[in-house]
Amino acid sequence: MNTQTYKASAAAKVILCGEHAVVYGQPAIAVPLSDVRARATWVQSGTSSLRVHLPDVGETWDWPPGPRDHPLSLLIRETLAYLEIPTPGGELTVRSDIPVGGGLGSSAAIAVAVVRVLAAVAHRPLSPAEVSALAYKAETIWHGTPSGIDNTVIAYERPVWFVRGTPPEPFTPHDPFTLVVGDSGVSASTRDVVLAVRQAWQKAPHRYERLFQAIGQLVHQIRDALEHGRVKDVGPLLDENHRLLREMGVSSPVLDNLVDAARRAGALGAKLAGAGWGGNVIALVEEADAARVAEALRQAGAVHTFVTTVQGASGNGRPK
Ligand code: PMV
């Protein structure tokens, strides 16, 4: 007998520019990291329930009912109801290469991969907007009231322009561009960093509002450069974004050191990415320099590096 198998995956994401200022109404851009992925596999088993394996966290459970209040349990229920199919009896295995807690969207990528594999089982192709809306439901269990940027950028697998309180807007750069991501290995709580910025803003509102506005202007310039095929112009804008984040107090000696190492190795520009104090840095590079910049980041203490190319409309990038 042929055992039916379906596979799906979803990319990680990183904030390219605009973090923190986005909390105060400025735009931010997030991009997919297509080479770092979460994967979901469904294998038919002839039973009427779904056995869910999460080997990365050592969990196995059966759905229905699944563990109460587990984001994936809720996600499976919502997705099957949306697809209008009965429980597909089988083994659902979910694995991820995306580091957890580093601002790379690991939970949203897992959710998107699960929605996609269930849609494949149902032979029901879903649009990115439908996948994103379903994944957002799981994100609300994981994160309370998330902005929606992670599920959007991951479901569309395209850069997303994000302004708080408005729907995230996917857009397409004119040309592809290559990023090297370096993980500092230092964990920092986004909540704590966001709170520290809030307290600093309350003490010095004018200074901080000037920083937020300056970052907002850079984000507009970066989108403009990306949409008009001026990738090289983005490098100095990322450098300036990092300088402003330092002034805001969210960098650290470890992150500054990684950013400097990337620049010395020939990056076009580099900055911390995400909340700061720890987590990741990103460097914009010429594709030919990517390996050298990644090596420089590891020499400077990065615990992991990823190289990824964000696709552009001109189609010059590597195929996915
Ligand atoms: O590190 P991430 O990708 O979770 O991003 C945090 C971004 C902040 O602007 C610092 C916070 C936020 O909610 O936008």
Short mmCIF file of C-alpha atoms in Angstrom, two decimals, residues 14-320:
data_model
loop_
_atom_site.label_atom_id
_atom_site.label_comp_id
_atom_site.label_asym_id
_atom_site.label_seq_id
_atom_site.Cartn_x
_atom_site.Cartn_y
_atom_site.Cartn_z
CA VAL A 14 14.31 39.15 10.61
CA ILE A 15 13.60 42.84 11.12
CA LEU A 16 15.63 44.71 8.50
CA CYS A 17 15.06 48.17 9.96
CA GLY A 18 12.77 50.23 12.17
CA GLU A 19 12.64 48.14 15.36
CA HIS A 20 11.64 50.07 18.51
CA ALA A 21 10.66 53.18 16.55
CA VAL A 22 7.83 51.01 15.18
CA VAL A 23 6.34 50.84 18.67
CA TYR A 24 5.97 54.66 18.48
CA GLY A 25 4.21 54.76 15.11
CA GLN A 26 7.13 54.70 12.68
CA PRO A 27 7.34 52.08 9.88
CA ALA A 28 9.52 48.96 10.03
CA ILE A 29 10.55 46.45 7.36
CA ALA A 30 10.85 42.73 8.02
CA VAL A 31 12.23 40.24 5.50
CA PRO A 32 12.06 36.44 5.11
CA LEU A 33 15.14 34.28 5.71
CA SER A 34 14.29 31.62 3.17
CA ASP A 35 17.25 29.39 3.97
CA VAL A 36 16.32 28.87 7.62
CA ARG A 37 13.03 27.00 7.93
CA ALA A 38 10.45 25.17 10.02
CA ARG A 39 9.10 21.97 8.45
CA ALA A 40 5.90 19.99 8.90
CA THR A 41 5.38 16.47 7.56
CA TRP A 42 2.14 14.50 7.59
CA VAL A 43 2.16 10.75 7.03
CA GLN A 44 -1.12 8.84 6.67
CA SER A 45 -1.63 6.19 9.34
CA GLY A 46 -5.09 4.72 8.93
CA THR A 47 -6.16 5.88 12.39
CA SER A 48 -8.83 8.50 12.94
CA SER A 49 -6.70 10.82 15.05
CA LEU A 50 -3.59 12.86 14.49
CA ARG A 51 -0.44 12.01 16.45
CA VAL A 52 1.59 15.20 16.79
CA HIS A 53 5.37 14.86 17.22
CA LEU A 54 7.45 17.86 18.24
CA PRO A 55 10.92 16.28 18.47
CA ASP A 56 12.71 19.61 19.06
CA VAL A 57 10.93 19.97 22.41
CA GLY A 58 10.42 16.24 23.08
CA GLU A 59 6.59 16.35 22.95
CA THR A 60 4.15 13.86 21.45
CA TRP A 61 0.38 14.08 21.82
CA ASP A 62 -2.80 13.05 20.08
CA TRP A 63 -5.28 15.40 18.49
CA PRO A 64 -8.12 15.57 19.25
CA PRO A 65 -8.16 16.82 21.88
CA GLY A 66 -4.48 17.80 22.16
CA PRO A 67 -3.14 19.59 25.24
CA ARG A 68 -5.43 22.34 26.48
CA ASP A 69 -4.35 25.86 25.51
CA HIS A 70 -1.46 24.58 23.37
CA PRO A 71 -1.06 26.99 20.42
CA LEU A 72 -0.63 24.13 17.94
CA SER A 73 -3.66 22.31 19.28
CA LEU A 74 -5.77 25.41 18.75
CA LEU A 75 -4.17 25.99 15.35
CA ILE A 76 -5.01 22.46 14.18
CA ARG A 77 -8.64 22.89 15.28
CA GLU A 78 -8.98 26.27 13.56
CA THR A 79 -7.28 25.13 10.37
CA LEU A 80 -9.31 21.92 9.98
CA ALA A 81 -12.52 23.88 10.61
CA TYR A 82 -11.45 26.44 8.01
CA LEU A 83 -10.59 23.72 5.48
CA GLU A 84 -13.85 21.92 6.34
CA ILE A 85 -12.20 18.50 6.54
CA PRO A 86 -12.43 15.83 9.24
CA THR A 87 -9.32 14.98 11.27
CA PRO A 88 -6.79 13.52 8.81
CA GLY A 89 -5.60 10.38 10.62
CA GLY A 90 -1.82 10.32 10.58
CA GLU A 91 1.46 11.39 12.11
CA LEU A 92 2.23 15.11 12.03
CA THR A 93 5.90 15.88 12.73
CA VAL A 94 7.09 19.46 13.15
CA ARG A 95 10.78 20.40 13.28
CA SER A 96 12.52 23.72 13.04
CA ASP A 97 16.03 24.99 12.30
CA ILE A 98 15.09 28.45 13.56
CA PRO A 99 16.63 29.40 16.91
CA VAL A 100 13.91 30.07 19.48
CA GLY A 101 13.72 33.43 21.21
CA GLY A 102 16.10 35.29 18.90
CA GLY A 103 13.50 37.41 17.09
CA LEU A 104 13.63 35.16 14.01
CA GLY A 105 9.93 34.29 14.06
CA SER A 106 10.27 30.64 15.05
CA SER A 107 6.72 30.32 16.42
CA ALA A 108 5.10 31.94 13.38
CA ALA A 109 7.15 29.76 11.02
CA ILE A 110 6.02 26.61 12.83
CA ALA A 111 2.41 27.78 12.63
CA VAL A 112 2.68 28.58 8.90
CA ALA A 113 4.30 25.21 8.14
CA VAL A 114 1.47 23.39 9.99
CA VAL A 115 -1.27 25.34 8.19
CA ARG A 116 0.41 24.67 4.84
CA VAL A 117 0.76 20.94 5.39
CA LEU A 118 -2.87 20.56 6.51
CA ALA A 119 -3.98 22.54 3.43
CA ALA A 120 -1.91 20.16 1.28
CA VAL A 121 -3.55 17.13 2.94
CA ALA A 122 -6.94 18.71 2.18
CA HIS A 123 -5.89 19.46 -1.45
CA ARG A 124 -6.99 22.99 -0.77
CA PRO A 125 -4.39 25.62 -1.76
CA LEU A 126 -4.65 28.62 0.57
CA SER A 127 -3.61 32.16 -0.29
CA PRO A 128 -0.82 33.78 1.77
CA ALA A 129 -3.48 36.01 3.36
CA GLU A 130 -5.46 32.95 4.50
CA VAL A 131 -2.32 31.20 5.82
CA SER A 132 -1.28 34.37 7.63
CA ALA A 133 -4.68 34.84 9.28
CA LEU A 134 -4.73 31.24 10.54
CA ALA A 135 -1.14 31.43 11.84
CA TYR A 136 -1.95 34.67 13.64
CA LYS A 137 -4.44 32.77 15.81
CA ALA A 138 -1.61 30.59 17.13
CA GLU A 139 0.60 33.66 17.57
CA THR A 140 -1.97 35.23 19.88
CA ILE A 141 -1.71 32.20 22.19
CA TRP A 142 2.09 32.28 22.13
CA HIS A 143 2.54 36.04 22.41
CA GLY A 144 -0.65 37.75 23.62
CA THR A 145 -1.31 40.53 21.12
CA PRO A 146 1.50 40.32 18.58
CA SER A 147 1.75 42.92 15.83
CA GLY A 148 1.10 40.38 13.06
CA ILE A 149 4.34 41.21 11.29
CA ASP A 150 5.88 37.74 11.79
CA ASN A 151 2.98 35.69 10.39
CA THR A 152 2.62 38.13 7.48
CA VAL A 153 6.25 38.17 6.36
CA ILE A 154 6.48 34.40 6.76
CA ALA A 155 3.18 33.53 5.03
CA TYR A 156 3.95 35.81 2.05
CA GLU A 157 7.68 35.06 2.17
CA ARG A 158 8.26 38.58 0.91
CA PRO A 159 9.48 41.77 2.59
CA VAL A 160 6.74 43.45 4.59
CA TRP A 161 6.21 47.14 5.35
CA PHE A 162 4.69 47.50 8.75
CA VAL A 163 3.06 50.42 10.53
CA ARG A 164 1.39 49.73 13.85
CA GLY A 165 -2.41 49.72 13.65
CA THR A 166 -2.51 49.19 9.88
CA PRO A 167 -2.46 45.87 7.99
CA PRO A 168 1.11 44.74 7.16
CA GLU A 169 1.88 45.40 3.49
CA PRO A 170 4.05 42.94 1.51
CA PHE A 171 6.22 44.58 -1.13
CA THR A 172 8.79 43.40 -3.67
CA PRO A 173 12.30 44.81 -3.93
CA HIS A 174 13.48 45.49 -7.47
CA ASP A 175 16.61 43.35 -7.10
CA PRO A 176 17.54 40.49 -4.79
CA PHE A 177 19.87 41.19 -1.89
CA THR A 178 21.94 39.02 0.39
CA LEU A 179 22.04 39.18 4.17
CA VAL A 180 24.29 37.48 6.67
CA VAL A 181 22.67 36.97 10.05
CA GLY A 182 24.88 36.49 13.10
CA ASP A 183 23.45 35.18 16.34
CA SER A 184 25.22 36.69 19.36
CA GLY A 185 24.16 33.74 21.52
CA VAL A 186 23.10 36.28 24.15
CA SER A 187 19.43 36.00 25.07
CA ALA A 188 17.53 39.13 25.97
CA SER A 189 13.84 39.57 26.62
CA THR A 190 12.11 41.75 24.03
CA ARG A 191 9.67 42.80 26.74
CA ASP A 192 12.51 44.10 28.99
CA VAL A 193 14.22 46.02 26.19
CA VAL A 194 10.94 47.56 25.01
CA LEU A 195 10.19 48.59 28.61
CA ALA A 196 13.64 50.16 29.05
CA VAL A 197 13.10 52.23 25.90
CA ARG A 198 9.69 53.32 27.19
CA GLN A 199 11.22 54.47 30.50
CA ALA A 200 14.03 56.32 28.72
CA TRP A 201 11.46 57.98 26.39
CA GLN A 202 9.41 59.08 29.41
CA LYS A 203 12.53 60.68 30.95
CA ALA A 204 13.70 62.36 27.73
CA PRO A 205 10.71 62.48 25.38
CA HIS A 206 12.13 65.01 22.92
CA ARG A 207 15.41 63.20 22.51
CA TYR A 208 13.71 59.85 21.97
CA GLU A 209 11.09 61.21 19.61
CA ARG A 210 13.87 62.68 17.48
CA LEU A 211 15.52 59.25 17.39
CA PHE A 212 12.26 57.53 16.42
CA GLN A 213 11.62 60.05 13.65
CA ALA A 214 15.16 59.76 12.32
CA ILE A 215 14.77 55.98 12.18
CA GLY A 216 11.39 56.34 10.44
CA GLN A 217 13.04 58.47 7.74
CA LEU A 218 15.74 55.83 7.23
CA VAL A 219 13.09 53.12 6.85
CA HIS A 220 11.37 55.17 4.11
CA GLN A 221 14.73 55.66 2.37
CA ILE A 222 15.55 51.95 2.63
CA ARG A 223 12.22 50.95 1.05
CA ASP A 224 12.73 53.48 -1.71
CA ALA A 225 16.25 52.19 -2.42
CA LEU A 226 15.07 48.55 -2.44
CA GLU A 227 12.16 49.27 -4.76
CA HIS A 228 14.32 51.20 -7.21
CA GLY A 229 17.22 48.79 -7.52
CA ARG A 230 19.67 50.79 -5.39
CA VAL A 231 20.70 47.99 -3.03
CA LYS A 232 24.13 49.46 -2.34
CA ASP A 233 22.55 52.62 -0.93
CA VAL A 234 20.93 50.50 1.76
CA GLY A 235 24.28 49.67 3.42
CA PRO A 236 25.03 53.13 4.88
CA LEU A 237 21.36 53.48 5.87
CA LEU A 238 21.59 50.27 7.92
CA ASP A 239 24.81 51.60 9.52
CA GLU A 240 22.99 54.78 10.46
CA ASN A 241 20.05 52.79 11.84
CA HIS A 242 22.50 50.91 14.07
CA ARG A 243 24.03 54.17 15.28
CA LEU A 244 20.60 55.46 16.25
CA LEU A 245 19.75 52.18 18.04
CA ARG A 246 23.01 52.54 20.00
CA GLU A 247 21.99 56.06 20.98
CA MET A 248 18.68 54.63 22.09
CA GLY A 249 20.53 52.30 24.45
CA VAL A 250 19.51 48.96 22.94
CA SER A 251 22.86 47.81 21.56
CA SER A 252 25.60 46.20 23.65
CA PRO A 253 29.38 45.78 23.38
CA VAL A 254 28.81 42.24 22.03
CA LEU A 255 26.46 43.47 19.28
CA ASP A 256 28.67 46.47 18.43
CA ASN A 257 31.64 44.14 18.12
CA LEU A 258 29.76 41.84 15.71
CA VAL A 259 28.58 44.79 13.63
CA ASP A 260 32.16 46.15 13.43
CA ALA A 261 33.51 42.71 12.45
CA ALA A 262 30.98 42.43 9.61
CA ARG A 263 31.87 45.89 8.31
CA ARG A 264 35.61 45.20 8.50
CA ALA A 265 35.05 41.99 6.50
CA GLY A 266 33.47 44.00 3.69
CA ALA A 267 29.75 44.20 4.49
CA LEU A 268 27.92 47.06 2.74
CA GLY A 269 26.29 47.87 6.09
CA ALA A 270 25.38 46.16 9.36
CA LYS A 271 23.14 46.64 12.38
CA LEU A 272 21.57 44.84 15.28
CA ALA A 273 18.24 43.27 14.35
CA GLY A 274 15.21 42.93 16.60
CA ALA A 275 14.94 44.05 20.18
CA GLY A 276 18.67 44.29 20.97
CA TRP A 277 20.87 43.74 24.07
CA GLY A 278 21.32 40.26 22.56
CA GLY A 279 19.84 38.28 19.70
CA ASN A 280 21.05 38.88 16.16
CA VAL A 281 22.93 41.26 13.93
CA ILE A 282 22.43 41.48 10.16
CA ALA A 283 24.90 42.49 7.50
CA LEU A 284 24.02 43.44 3.93
CA VAL A 285 26.65 41.93 1.62
CA GLU A 286 27.58 41.34 -1.99
CA GLU A 287 26.79 37.67 -2.57
CA ALA A 288 30.48 36.95 -3.26
CA ASP A 289 31.46 38.34 0.18
CA ALA A 290 28.86 36.43 2.19
CA ALA A 291 31.08 33.54 3.28
CA ARG A 292 33.88 35.88 4.36
CA VAL A 293 31.51 38.08 6.40
CA ALA A 294 29.92 35.01 8.01
CA GLU A 295 33.37 33.71 8.96
CA ALA A 296 34.31 37.11 10.42
CA LEU A 297 31.14 37.08 12.50
CA ARG A 298 31.95 33.61 13.86
CA GLN A 299 35.54 34.72 14.63
CA ALA A 300 34.06 37.66 16.53
CA GLY A 301 31.93 35.30 18.63
CA ALA A 302 28.67 34.68 16.73
CA VAL A 303 27.34 31.25 17.73
CA HIS A 304 25.45 30.72 14.46
CA THR A 305 25.46 32.50 11.12
CA PHE A 306 22.99 32.24 8.25
CA VAL A 307 23.33 33.54 4.73
CA THR A 308 20.15 34.23 2.85
CA THR A 309 19.07 35.99 -0.32
CA VAL A 310 15.84 37.98 -0.33
CA GLN A 311 14.20 37.65 -3.76
CA GLY A 312 13.53 40.64 -5.99
CA ALA A 313 11.19 41.27 -8.91
CA SER A 314 14.07 41.16 -11.39
CA GLY A 315 14.53 37.47 -10.63
CA ASN A 316 18.32 37.65 -10.54
CA GLY A 317 18.50 35.95 -7.16
CA ARG A 318 19.07 32.32 -6.51
CA PRO A 319 15.95 30.26 -7.02
CA LYS A 320 14.30 29.17 -3.79
#
